[in-house]
Each structure stands twice: as C-alpha cells, then as structure tokens.
Short mmCIF file of C-alpha atoms and ligand atoms in Angstrom, two decimals:
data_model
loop_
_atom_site.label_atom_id
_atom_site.label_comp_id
_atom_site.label_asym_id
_atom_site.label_seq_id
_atom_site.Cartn_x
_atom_site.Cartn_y
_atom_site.Cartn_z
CA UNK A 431 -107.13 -43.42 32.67
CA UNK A 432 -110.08 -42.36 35.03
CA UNK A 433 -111.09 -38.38 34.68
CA UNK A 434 -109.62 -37.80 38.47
CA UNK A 435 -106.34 -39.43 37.94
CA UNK A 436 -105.44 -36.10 36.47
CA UNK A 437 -105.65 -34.78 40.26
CA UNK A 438 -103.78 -37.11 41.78
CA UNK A 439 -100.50 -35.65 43.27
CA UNK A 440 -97.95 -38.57 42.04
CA UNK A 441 -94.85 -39.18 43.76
CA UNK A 442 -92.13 -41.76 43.74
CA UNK A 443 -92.05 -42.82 47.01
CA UNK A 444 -88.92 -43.06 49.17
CA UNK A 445 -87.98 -47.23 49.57
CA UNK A 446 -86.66 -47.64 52.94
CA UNK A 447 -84.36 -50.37 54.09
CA UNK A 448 -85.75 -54.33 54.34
CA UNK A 449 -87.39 -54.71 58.21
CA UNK A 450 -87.29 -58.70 58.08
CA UNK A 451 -89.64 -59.81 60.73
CA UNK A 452 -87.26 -63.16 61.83
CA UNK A 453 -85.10 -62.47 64.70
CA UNK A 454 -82.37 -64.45 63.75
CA UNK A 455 -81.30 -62.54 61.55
CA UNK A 456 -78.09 -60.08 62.09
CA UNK A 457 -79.42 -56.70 60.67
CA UNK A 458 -76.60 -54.21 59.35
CA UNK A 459 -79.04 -52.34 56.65
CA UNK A 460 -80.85 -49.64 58.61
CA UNK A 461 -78.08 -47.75 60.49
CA UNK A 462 -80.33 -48.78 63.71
CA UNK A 463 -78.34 -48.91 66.90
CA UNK A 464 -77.25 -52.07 68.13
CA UNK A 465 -77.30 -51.26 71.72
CA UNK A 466 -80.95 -50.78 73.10
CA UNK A 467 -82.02 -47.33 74.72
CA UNK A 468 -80.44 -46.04 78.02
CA UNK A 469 -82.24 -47.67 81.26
CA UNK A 470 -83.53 -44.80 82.16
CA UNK A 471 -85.80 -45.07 79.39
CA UNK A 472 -86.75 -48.68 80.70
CA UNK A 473 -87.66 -47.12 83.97
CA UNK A 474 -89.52 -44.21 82.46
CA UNK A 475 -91.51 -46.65 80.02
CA UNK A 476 -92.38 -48.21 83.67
CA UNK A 477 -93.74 -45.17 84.94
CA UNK A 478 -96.10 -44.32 82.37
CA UNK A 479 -99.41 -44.64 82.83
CA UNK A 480 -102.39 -44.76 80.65
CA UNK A 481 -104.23 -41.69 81.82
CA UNK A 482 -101.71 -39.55 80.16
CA UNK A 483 -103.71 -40.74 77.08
CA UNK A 484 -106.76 -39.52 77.73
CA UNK A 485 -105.23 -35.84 76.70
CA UNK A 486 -103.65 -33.97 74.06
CA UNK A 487 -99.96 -34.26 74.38
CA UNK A 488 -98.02 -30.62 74.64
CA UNK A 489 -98.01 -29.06 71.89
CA UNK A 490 -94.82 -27.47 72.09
CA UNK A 491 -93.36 -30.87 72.46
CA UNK A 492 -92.48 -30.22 76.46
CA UNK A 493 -90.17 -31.18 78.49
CA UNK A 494 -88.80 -32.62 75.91
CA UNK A 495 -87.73 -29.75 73.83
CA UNK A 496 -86.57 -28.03 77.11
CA UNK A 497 -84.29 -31.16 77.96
CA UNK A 498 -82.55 -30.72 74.82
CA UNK A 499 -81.89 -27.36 74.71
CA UNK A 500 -80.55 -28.05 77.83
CA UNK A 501 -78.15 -30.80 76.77
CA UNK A 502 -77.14 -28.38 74.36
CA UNK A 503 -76.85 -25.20 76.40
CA UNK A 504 -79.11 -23.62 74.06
CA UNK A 505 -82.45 -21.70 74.83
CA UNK A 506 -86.25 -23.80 74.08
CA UNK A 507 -87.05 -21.56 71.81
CA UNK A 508 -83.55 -22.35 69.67
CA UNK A 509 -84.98 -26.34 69.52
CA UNK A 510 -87.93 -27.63 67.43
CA UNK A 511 -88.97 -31.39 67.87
CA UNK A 512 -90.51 -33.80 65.05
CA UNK A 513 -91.59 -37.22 64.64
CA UNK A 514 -88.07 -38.57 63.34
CA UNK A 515 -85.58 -36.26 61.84
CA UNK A 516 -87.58 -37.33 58.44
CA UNK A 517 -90.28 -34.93 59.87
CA UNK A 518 -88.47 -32.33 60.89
CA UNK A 519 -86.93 -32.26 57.24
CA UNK A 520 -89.74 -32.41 55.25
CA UNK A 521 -91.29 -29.20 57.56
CA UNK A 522 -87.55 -27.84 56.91
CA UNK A 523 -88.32 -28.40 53.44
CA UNK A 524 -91.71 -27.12 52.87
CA UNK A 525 -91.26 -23.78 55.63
CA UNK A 526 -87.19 -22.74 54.18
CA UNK A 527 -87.29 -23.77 50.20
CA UNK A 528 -89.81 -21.41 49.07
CA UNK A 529 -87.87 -20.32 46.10
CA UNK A 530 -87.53 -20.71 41.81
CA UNK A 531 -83.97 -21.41 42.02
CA UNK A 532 -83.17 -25.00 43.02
CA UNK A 533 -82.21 -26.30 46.00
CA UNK A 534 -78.58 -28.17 46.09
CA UNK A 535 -77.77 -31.46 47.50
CA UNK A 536 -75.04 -33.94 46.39
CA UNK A 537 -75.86 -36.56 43.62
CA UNK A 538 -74.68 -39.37 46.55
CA UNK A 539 -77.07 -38.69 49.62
CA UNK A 540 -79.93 -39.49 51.62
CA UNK A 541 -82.44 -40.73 48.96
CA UNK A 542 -85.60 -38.96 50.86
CA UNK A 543 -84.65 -35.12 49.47
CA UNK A 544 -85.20 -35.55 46.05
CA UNK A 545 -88.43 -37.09 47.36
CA UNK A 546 -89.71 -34.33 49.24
CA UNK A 547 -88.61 -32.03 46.26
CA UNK A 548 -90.52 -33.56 44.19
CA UNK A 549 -93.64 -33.92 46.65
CA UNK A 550 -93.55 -30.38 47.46
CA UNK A 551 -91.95 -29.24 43.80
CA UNK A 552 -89.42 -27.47 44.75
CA UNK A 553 -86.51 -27.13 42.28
CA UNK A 554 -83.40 -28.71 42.79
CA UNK A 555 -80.07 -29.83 41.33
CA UNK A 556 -78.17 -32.97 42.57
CA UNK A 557 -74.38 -32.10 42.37
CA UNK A 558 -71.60 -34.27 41.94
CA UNK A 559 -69.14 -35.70 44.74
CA UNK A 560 -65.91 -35.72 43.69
CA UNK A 561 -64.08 -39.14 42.97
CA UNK A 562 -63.65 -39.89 46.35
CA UNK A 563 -67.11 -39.15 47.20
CA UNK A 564 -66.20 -36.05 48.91
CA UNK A 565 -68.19 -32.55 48.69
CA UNK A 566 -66.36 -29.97 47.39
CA UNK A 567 -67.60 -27.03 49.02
CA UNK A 568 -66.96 -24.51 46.10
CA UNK A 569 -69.52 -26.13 44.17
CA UNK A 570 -72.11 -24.82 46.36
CA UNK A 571 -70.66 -21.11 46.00
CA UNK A 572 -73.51 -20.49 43.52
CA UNK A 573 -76.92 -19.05 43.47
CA UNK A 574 -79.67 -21.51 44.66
CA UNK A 575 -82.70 -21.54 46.48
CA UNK A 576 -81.34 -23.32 49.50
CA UNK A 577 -78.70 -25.86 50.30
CA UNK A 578 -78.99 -29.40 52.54
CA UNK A 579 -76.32 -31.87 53.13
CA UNK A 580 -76.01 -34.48 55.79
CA UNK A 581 -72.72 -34.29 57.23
CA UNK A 582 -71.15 -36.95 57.91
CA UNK A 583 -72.69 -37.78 54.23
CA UNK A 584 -74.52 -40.75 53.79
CA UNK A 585 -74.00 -43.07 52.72
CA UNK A 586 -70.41 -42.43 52.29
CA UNK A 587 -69.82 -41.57 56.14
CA UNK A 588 -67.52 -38.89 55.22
CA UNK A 589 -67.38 -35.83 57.13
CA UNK A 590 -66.86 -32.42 56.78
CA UNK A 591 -65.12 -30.40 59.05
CA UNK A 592 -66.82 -27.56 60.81
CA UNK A 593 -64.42 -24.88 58.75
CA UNK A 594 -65.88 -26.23 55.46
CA UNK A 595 -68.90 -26.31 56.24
CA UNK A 596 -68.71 -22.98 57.29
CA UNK A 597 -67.43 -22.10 53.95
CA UNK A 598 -70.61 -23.21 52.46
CA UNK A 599 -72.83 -21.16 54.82
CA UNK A 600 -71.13 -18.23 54.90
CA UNK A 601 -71.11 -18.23 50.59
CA UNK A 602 -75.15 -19.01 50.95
CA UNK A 603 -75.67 -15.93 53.42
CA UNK A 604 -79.47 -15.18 51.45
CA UNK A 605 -80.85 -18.89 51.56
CA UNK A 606 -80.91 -21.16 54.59
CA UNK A 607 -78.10 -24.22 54.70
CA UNK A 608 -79.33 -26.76 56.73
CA UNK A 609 -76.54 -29.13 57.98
CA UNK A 610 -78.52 -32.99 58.63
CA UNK A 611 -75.97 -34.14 61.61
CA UNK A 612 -78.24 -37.89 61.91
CA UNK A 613 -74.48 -39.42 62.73
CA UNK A 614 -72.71 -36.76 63.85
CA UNK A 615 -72.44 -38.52 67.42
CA UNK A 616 -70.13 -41.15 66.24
CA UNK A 617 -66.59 -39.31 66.16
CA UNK A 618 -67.76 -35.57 63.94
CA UNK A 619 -67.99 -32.27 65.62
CA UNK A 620 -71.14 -30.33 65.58
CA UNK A 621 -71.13 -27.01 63.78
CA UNK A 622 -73.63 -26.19 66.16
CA UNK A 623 -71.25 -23.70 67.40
CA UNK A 624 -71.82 -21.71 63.86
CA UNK A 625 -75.70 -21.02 64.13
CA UNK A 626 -74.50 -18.31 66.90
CA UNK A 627 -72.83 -16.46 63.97
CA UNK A 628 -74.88 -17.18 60.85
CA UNK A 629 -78.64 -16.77 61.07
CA UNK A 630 -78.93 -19.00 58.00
CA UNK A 631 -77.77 -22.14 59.71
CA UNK A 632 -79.99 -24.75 60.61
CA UNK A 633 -78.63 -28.02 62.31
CA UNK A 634 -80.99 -31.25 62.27
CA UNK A 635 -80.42 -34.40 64.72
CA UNK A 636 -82.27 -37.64 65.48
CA UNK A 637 -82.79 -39.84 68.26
CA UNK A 638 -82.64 -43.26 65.68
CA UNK A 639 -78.83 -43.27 65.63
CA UNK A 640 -77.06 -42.52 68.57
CA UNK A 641 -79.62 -42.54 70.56
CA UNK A 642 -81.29 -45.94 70.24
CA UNK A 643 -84.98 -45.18 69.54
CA UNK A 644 -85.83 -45.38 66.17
CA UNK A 645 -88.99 -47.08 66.51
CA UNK A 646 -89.82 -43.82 69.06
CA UNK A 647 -89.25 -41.15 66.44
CA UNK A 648 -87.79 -38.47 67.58
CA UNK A 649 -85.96 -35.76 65.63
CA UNK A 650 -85.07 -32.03 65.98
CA UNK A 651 -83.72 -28.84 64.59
CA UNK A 652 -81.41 -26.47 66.26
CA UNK A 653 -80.72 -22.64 65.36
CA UNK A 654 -81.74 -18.95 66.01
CA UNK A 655 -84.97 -18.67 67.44
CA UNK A 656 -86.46 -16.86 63.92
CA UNK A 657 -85.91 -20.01 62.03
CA UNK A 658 -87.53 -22.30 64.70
CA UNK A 659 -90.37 -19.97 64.88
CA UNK A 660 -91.43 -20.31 61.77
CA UNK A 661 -90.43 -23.74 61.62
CA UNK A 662 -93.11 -23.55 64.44
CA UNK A 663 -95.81 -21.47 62.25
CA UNK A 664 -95.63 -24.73 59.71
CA UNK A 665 -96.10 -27.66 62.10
CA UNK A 666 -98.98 -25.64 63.73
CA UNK A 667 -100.81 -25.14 60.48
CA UNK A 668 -100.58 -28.43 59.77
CA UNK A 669 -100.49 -30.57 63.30
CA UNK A 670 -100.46 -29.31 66.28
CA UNK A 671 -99.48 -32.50 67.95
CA UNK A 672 -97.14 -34.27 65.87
CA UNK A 673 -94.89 -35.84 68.88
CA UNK A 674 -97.07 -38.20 71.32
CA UNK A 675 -96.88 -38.37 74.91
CA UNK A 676 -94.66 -41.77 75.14
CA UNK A 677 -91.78 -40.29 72.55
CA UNK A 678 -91.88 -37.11 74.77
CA UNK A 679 -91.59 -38.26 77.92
CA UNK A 680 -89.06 -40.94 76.75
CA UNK A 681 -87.15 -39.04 74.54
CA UNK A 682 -86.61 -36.59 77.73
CA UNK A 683 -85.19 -39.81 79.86
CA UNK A 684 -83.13 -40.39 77.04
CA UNK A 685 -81.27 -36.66 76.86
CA UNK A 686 -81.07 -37.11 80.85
CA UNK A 687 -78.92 -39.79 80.73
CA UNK A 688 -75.77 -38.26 78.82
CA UNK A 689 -73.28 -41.07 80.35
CA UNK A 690 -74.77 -43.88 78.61
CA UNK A 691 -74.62 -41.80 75.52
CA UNK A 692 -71.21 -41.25 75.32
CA UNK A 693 -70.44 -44.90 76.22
CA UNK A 694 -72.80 -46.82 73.59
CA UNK A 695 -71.41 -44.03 71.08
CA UNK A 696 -67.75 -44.46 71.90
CA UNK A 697 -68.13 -48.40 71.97
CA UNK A 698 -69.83 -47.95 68.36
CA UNK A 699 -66.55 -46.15 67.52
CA UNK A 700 -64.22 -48.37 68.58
CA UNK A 701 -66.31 -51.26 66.47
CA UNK A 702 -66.27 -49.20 63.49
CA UNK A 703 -61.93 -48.72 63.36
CA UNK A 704 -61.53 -52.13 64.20
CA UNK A 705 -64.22 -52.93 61.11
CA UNK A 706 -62.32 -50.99 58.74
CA UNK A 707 -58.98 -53.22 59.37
CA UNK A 708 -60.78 -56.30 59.59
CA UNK A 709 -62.88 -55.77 55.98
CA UNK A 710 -59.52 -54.58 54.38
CA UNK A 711 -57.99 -57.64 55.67
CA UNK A 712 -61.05 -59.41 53.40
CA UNK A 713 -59.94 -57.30 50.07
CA UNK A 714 -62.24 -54.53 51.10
CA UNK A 715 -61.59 -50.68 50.10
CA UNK A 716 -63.24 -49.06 52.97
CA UNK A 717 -63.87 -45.33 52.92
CA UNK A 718 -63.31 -43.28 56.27
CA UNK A 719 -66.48 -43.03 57.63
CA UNK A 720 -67.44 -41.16 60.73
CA UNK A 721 -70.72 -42.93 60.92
CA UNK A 722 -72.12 -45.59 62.29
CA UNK A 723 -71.77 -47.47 59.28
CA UNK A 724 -69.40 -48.68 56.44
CA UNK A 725 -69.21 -47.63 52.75
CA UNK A 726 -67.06 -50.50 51.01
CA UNK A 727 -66.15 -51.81 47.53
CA UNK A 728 -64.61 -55.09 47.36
CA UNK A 729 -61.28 -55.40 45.27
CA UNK A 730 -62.81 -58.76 43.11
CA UNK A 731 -65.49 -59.94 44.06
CA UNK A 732 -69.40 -58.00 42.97
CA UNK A 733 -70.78 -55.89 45.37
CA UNK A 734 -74.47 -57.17 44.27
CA UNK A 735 -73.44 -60.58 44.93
CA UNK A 736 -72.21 -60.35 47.94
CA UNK A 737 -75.35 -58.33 49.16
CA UNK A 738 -77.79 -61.24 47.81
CA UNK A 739 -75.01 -64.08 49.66
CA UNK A 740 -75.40 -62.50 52.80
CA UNK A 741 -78.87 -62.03 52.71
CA UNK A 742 -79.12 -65.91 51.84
CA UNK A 743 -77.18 -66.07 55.18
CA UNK A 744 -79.44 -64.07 56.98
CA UNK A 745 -77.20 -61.09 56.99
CA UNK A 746 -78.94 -58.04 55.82
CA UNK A 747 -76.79 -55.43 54.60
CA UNK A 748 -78.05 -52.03 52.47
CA UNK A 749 -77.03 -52.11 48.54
CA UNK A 750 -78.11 -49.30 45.36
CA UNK A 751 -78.53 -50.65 41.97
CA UNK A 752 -77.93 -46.76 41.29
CA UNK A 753 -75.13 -45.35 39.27
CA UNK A 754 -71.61 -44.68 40.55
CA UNK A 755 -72.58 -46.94 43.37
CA UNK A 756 -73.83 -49.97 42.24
CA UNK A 757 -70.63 -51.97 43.77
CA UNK A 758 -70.30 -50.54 47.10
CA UNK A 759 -72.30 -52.04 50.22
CA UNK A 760 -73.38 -49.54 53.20
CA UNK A 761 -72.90 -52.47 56.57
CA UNK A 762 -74.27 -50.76 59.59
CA UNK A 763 -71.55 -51.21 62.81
CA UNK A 764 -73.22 -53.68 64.72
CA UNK A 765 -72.10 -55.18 68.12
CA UNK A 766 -68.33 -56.85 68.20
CA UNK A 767 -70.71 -60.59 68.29
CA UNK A 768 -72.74 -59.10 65.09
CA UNK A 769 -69.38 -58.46 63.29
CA UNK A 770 -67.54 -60.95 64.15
CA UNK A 771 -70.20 -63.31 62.36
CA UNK A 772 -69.91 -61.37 59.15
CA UNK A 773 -66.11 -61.05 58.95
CA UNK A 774 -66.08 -64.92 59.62
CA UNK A 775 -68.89 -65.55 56.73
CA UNK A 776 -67.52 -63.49 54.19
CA UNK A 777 -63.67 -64.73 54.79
CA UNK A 778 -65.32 -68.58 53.90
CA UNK A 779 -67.56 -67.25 50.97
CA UNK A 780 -64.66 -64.91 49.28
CA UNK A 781 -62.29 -68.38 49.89
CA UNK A 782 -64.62 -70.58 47.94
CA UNK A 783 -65.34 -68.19 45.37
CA UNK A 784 -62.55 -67.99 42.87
CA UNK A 785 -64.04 -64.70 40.92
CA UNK A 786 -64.23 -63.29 44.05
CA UNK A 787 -61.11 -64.24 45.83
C1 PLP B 1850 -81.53 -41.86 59.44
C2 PLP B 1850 -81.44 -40.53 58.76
C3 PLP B 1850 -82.40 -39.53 58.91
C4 PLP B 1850 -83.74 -39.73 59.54
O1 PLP B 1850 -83.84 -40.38 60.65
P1 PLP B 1850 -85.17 -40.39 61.51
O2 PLP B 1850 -85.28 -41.79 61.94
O3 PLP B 1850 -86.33 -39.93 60.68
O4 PLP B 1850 -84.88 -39.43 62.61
C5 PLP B 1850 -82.19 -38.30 58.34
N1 PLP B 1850 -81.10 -38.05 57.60
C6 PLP B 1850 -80.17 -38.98 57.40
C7 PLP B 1850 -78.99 -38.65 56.58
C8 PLP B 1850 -80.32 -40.25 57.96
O5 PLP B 1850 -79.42 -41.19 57.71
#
C-alpha cells in the first residue's frame, strides 16, 4: 500500500442500471420514461441560442424554480432545484443529517442512501419491510438522527398513504423526514399538503420520471422556506451554479405544459394495470405498484434466469443478486408496443422451459 492511500476517502460506489448503447434494444431497467419530453420542450430547445453560454447561469436556478413553485402553488423560496433529484439528496443529506444517531431508511430501497451515508459518514440503520415489502410506520417511532423513504418505495412501487406518512413525521417532530416522491406522479398523492403543518417535512421530486428528461437532470425539494434556505447555504458553499442554462430554461417549458403531463402520466397508468394482469396471466406474482414500474416474482421459473434470457433477447430489465430479493425483477412500464414484445417473449420462453413452466 502507498503512504497516501491512507488519505484516500473510499467509497463503494452506487452501480446504476446497464445504458446499452444499441437502439434496438427495448429498455425496461432504468425507470426512464417511454414517452419523450412535452413539445414545448422541442420548441424551447429551438429557441436557444448559444450566447446564453457565454454567462453564468442564475444562480438561484430562475425561472425555473419560480415555474415550479408555481405549478405547485407554493412560494420560490419554498422550492430548491438540483442537478437530478440524486443532487438534491445528497445536499439533503449532507445540510439535514448532522447527527450521532443514525439515520433510518428501509433495508429494500433506493441503493444510493447507504451510499451517501457512507460518503458523508453519517450513521444509519437499514430497517426491515415487512413480508410484503411494506413499511410499517411504527418502526420509525424511535429516536434517530433523521428519517428518508421514497414513497412509492422502490423498488417495490408500494405506496404509502399520506395519513401514514404523516404518522411517521409527526413521531420524528426533532429530526427532518424527507419523503423522496421520484414516482409519485403515476397514481400516489403528494403529502405535499403536510409540509404546511410540520416544519420537519421535506418532499423531493424529479424531472427523470414523469417528466421525461432524465438525461436533463433536474430535481427539487419542496417545504418551509427555513429548510430550503439552508438547503440553499449548502449548494452555495459548494457550487453556486449547479443547474445549467439548457436544464433551466427547459425544465421551465416542461412545468408549463401541465396537459401533456397528465396525459403521458395517465397513459403510463393505464399500461401499468393492464401489465399487472397480463404478467399474472404468465405465472407472475406482481406487487401493487404505484410506479412506473413492476416488482414481480415468478411462481416457477428463476428470477436470475429470466433477467439473463431477456437480456439475450435484447430486453433489458433491472435484477439484485441481494438478499430477500434475489428472485424478483423490477420491468420499467414501457409503451403498450414495448410490452407487448415482452409479454409475447416470455409466454414462448416460460412454454419451452419445463422448470419454468
Ligand atoms: C430515479 C430516482 C431518483 C433520482 O432521480 P434523478 O434522475 O437523480 O432525479 C431518486 N430517488 C428514487 C427513489 C429514484 O427512483
């Protein structure tokens, strides 16, 4: 070992999902969107012009933050923007979870909080779902340094309703709860709503999901204006200009255009119910999610080898070798075409397979 190994910070980094370069390929393994951005944002990406380049972009991440407060009827200073809700977390994470006592998460979650716990060592404790993968809010009725969840959970894609989640911030009244709503567009409701009551609250959305742009990155946290101020006093002592001129001035065509929203989101919704009957129909168990994706089992047949068949097949789908899920597949909702093709393979591969018939 070289003497300045010793000061190396060392971290596990987080692995995220395969990006295969092909285009043939159907890709339900990143949660992306199927449907591309609003036109709006076509027309705005028009507009733009290069001499917006030539200077800094706004540092308090105008219009765009004013566009969603508005969306939201809350005030600007209630809404802090990132690069990507991962960047709003991890400034979540390093300006709220300041304490010796650990933060709590579930054991079955996003896999990037136990990374930026351990990058910025803070404490924490991964606790249990129950059986049916569900949080059981009375298990966060303890002290801690902080609690984060997203809700609907991933990647189970169950949901919590607003009354239990209230549950857990009103138990956590001296640490702050953030709530990480990524999917909450496809069919949850908001608790929003609750951040007028409990100063504690934080609620953290993206643009990657329901909004189409993942390659823009675009994320943000909602809540009393104290939170988002220092939230504020973080960024600026680290970047002042995280969010660049395109993702603001795109991400601000995007809010505008609330129609095509609700439309890509609804028809994402209606892909996802009739995706639960179809994959039952295959032997699938297929948990309730309120995402935009599906957390299955199948009743015979190896969750690992079906993952590595439909890669062969140039279907990419998201699988853990991790425990108490190493035989459940995540499959992103993809368009009716995208699923169609995948019910269709796997009814032919489960057929010819007799283990897995
Ligand atoms: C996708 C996702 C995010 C981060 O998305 P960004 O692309 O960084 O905005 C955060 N939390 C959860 C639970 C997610 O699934």
């Amino acid at each position: 070992m070289k003497a300045w190994e010793s000061n190396i910070r060392k971290v596990t980094p987080y692995v995220p999902g395969e990006q295969p370069r092909q285009s043939n390929v159907i890709k339900l393994n990143t949660n992306e969107n199927p449907y591309p951005p609003s036109p709006e944002v076509a027309k705005a990406l028009r507009a733009m012009t290069t001499g917006t380049m030539r200077k800094y972009p706004a540092p308090d991440a105008q219009p765009l933050v004013g566009e969603i407060a508005s969306f939201y009827h809350l005030k600007p200073e209630q809404v802090f923007a990132g690069v990507g809700s991962d960047d709003v977390l991890a400034m979540c994470f390093l300006t709220f979870f300041n304490s010796d006592r650990p933060i709590l998460f579930p054991d079955i979650t996003y896999s990037f909080y136990d990374v930026w716990a351990e990058l910025f060592r803070i404490p924490y404790e991964r606790i249990p779902l129950d059986e049916a993968f569900r949080i059981r809010p009375q298990d966060y009725f303890r002290e801690n340094g902080g609690v984060i969840f997203p809700n609907p959970n991933a990647p189970t894609g169950e949901l919590l309703a607003p009354g239990t989640v209230e549950e857990i911030v009103s138990h956590n009244r001296d640490v702050i709860v953030i709530a990480d709503e990524a999917y909450i567009d496809f069919g949850g409701e908001s608790v929003l709503d609750l951040t007028d009551r409990y100063d504690n609250l934080l609620v953290v959305q993206t643009f990657s999901k329901s909004r189409s742009m993942a390659g823009m990155r675009i994320g943000y946290a909602m809540g009393n204006r104290e939170l988002i101020a220092y939230l504020n006093d973080v960024k600026y002592s680290f970047n002042s200009y995280t969010m660049n001129e395109a993702a603001l001035t795109l991400g601000t065509a995007a809010v505008r255009d609330r129609a095509y929203f609700e439309e890509t989101t609804a028809r994402i919704i209606r892909t996802r119910e009739e995706a639960k009957k179809r994959l039952a129909e295959l032997g699938f168990l297929v948990g309730d999610s309120k995402a935009n994706f599906l957390f299955v089992t199948h009743r015979t047949c190896p969750a690992k080898e079906i993952f590595e068949t439909l890669k062969k097949a140039g279907i990419y789908v998201r699988y853990w070798d991790k425990p108490r899920i190493s035989n459940y597949l995540r499959i992103t909702v993809g368009t009716d075409e995208e699923m169609e093709r995948l019910y269709a393979f796997l009814e032919t591969f489960l057929a010819a397979h007799a283990a897995c018939d």
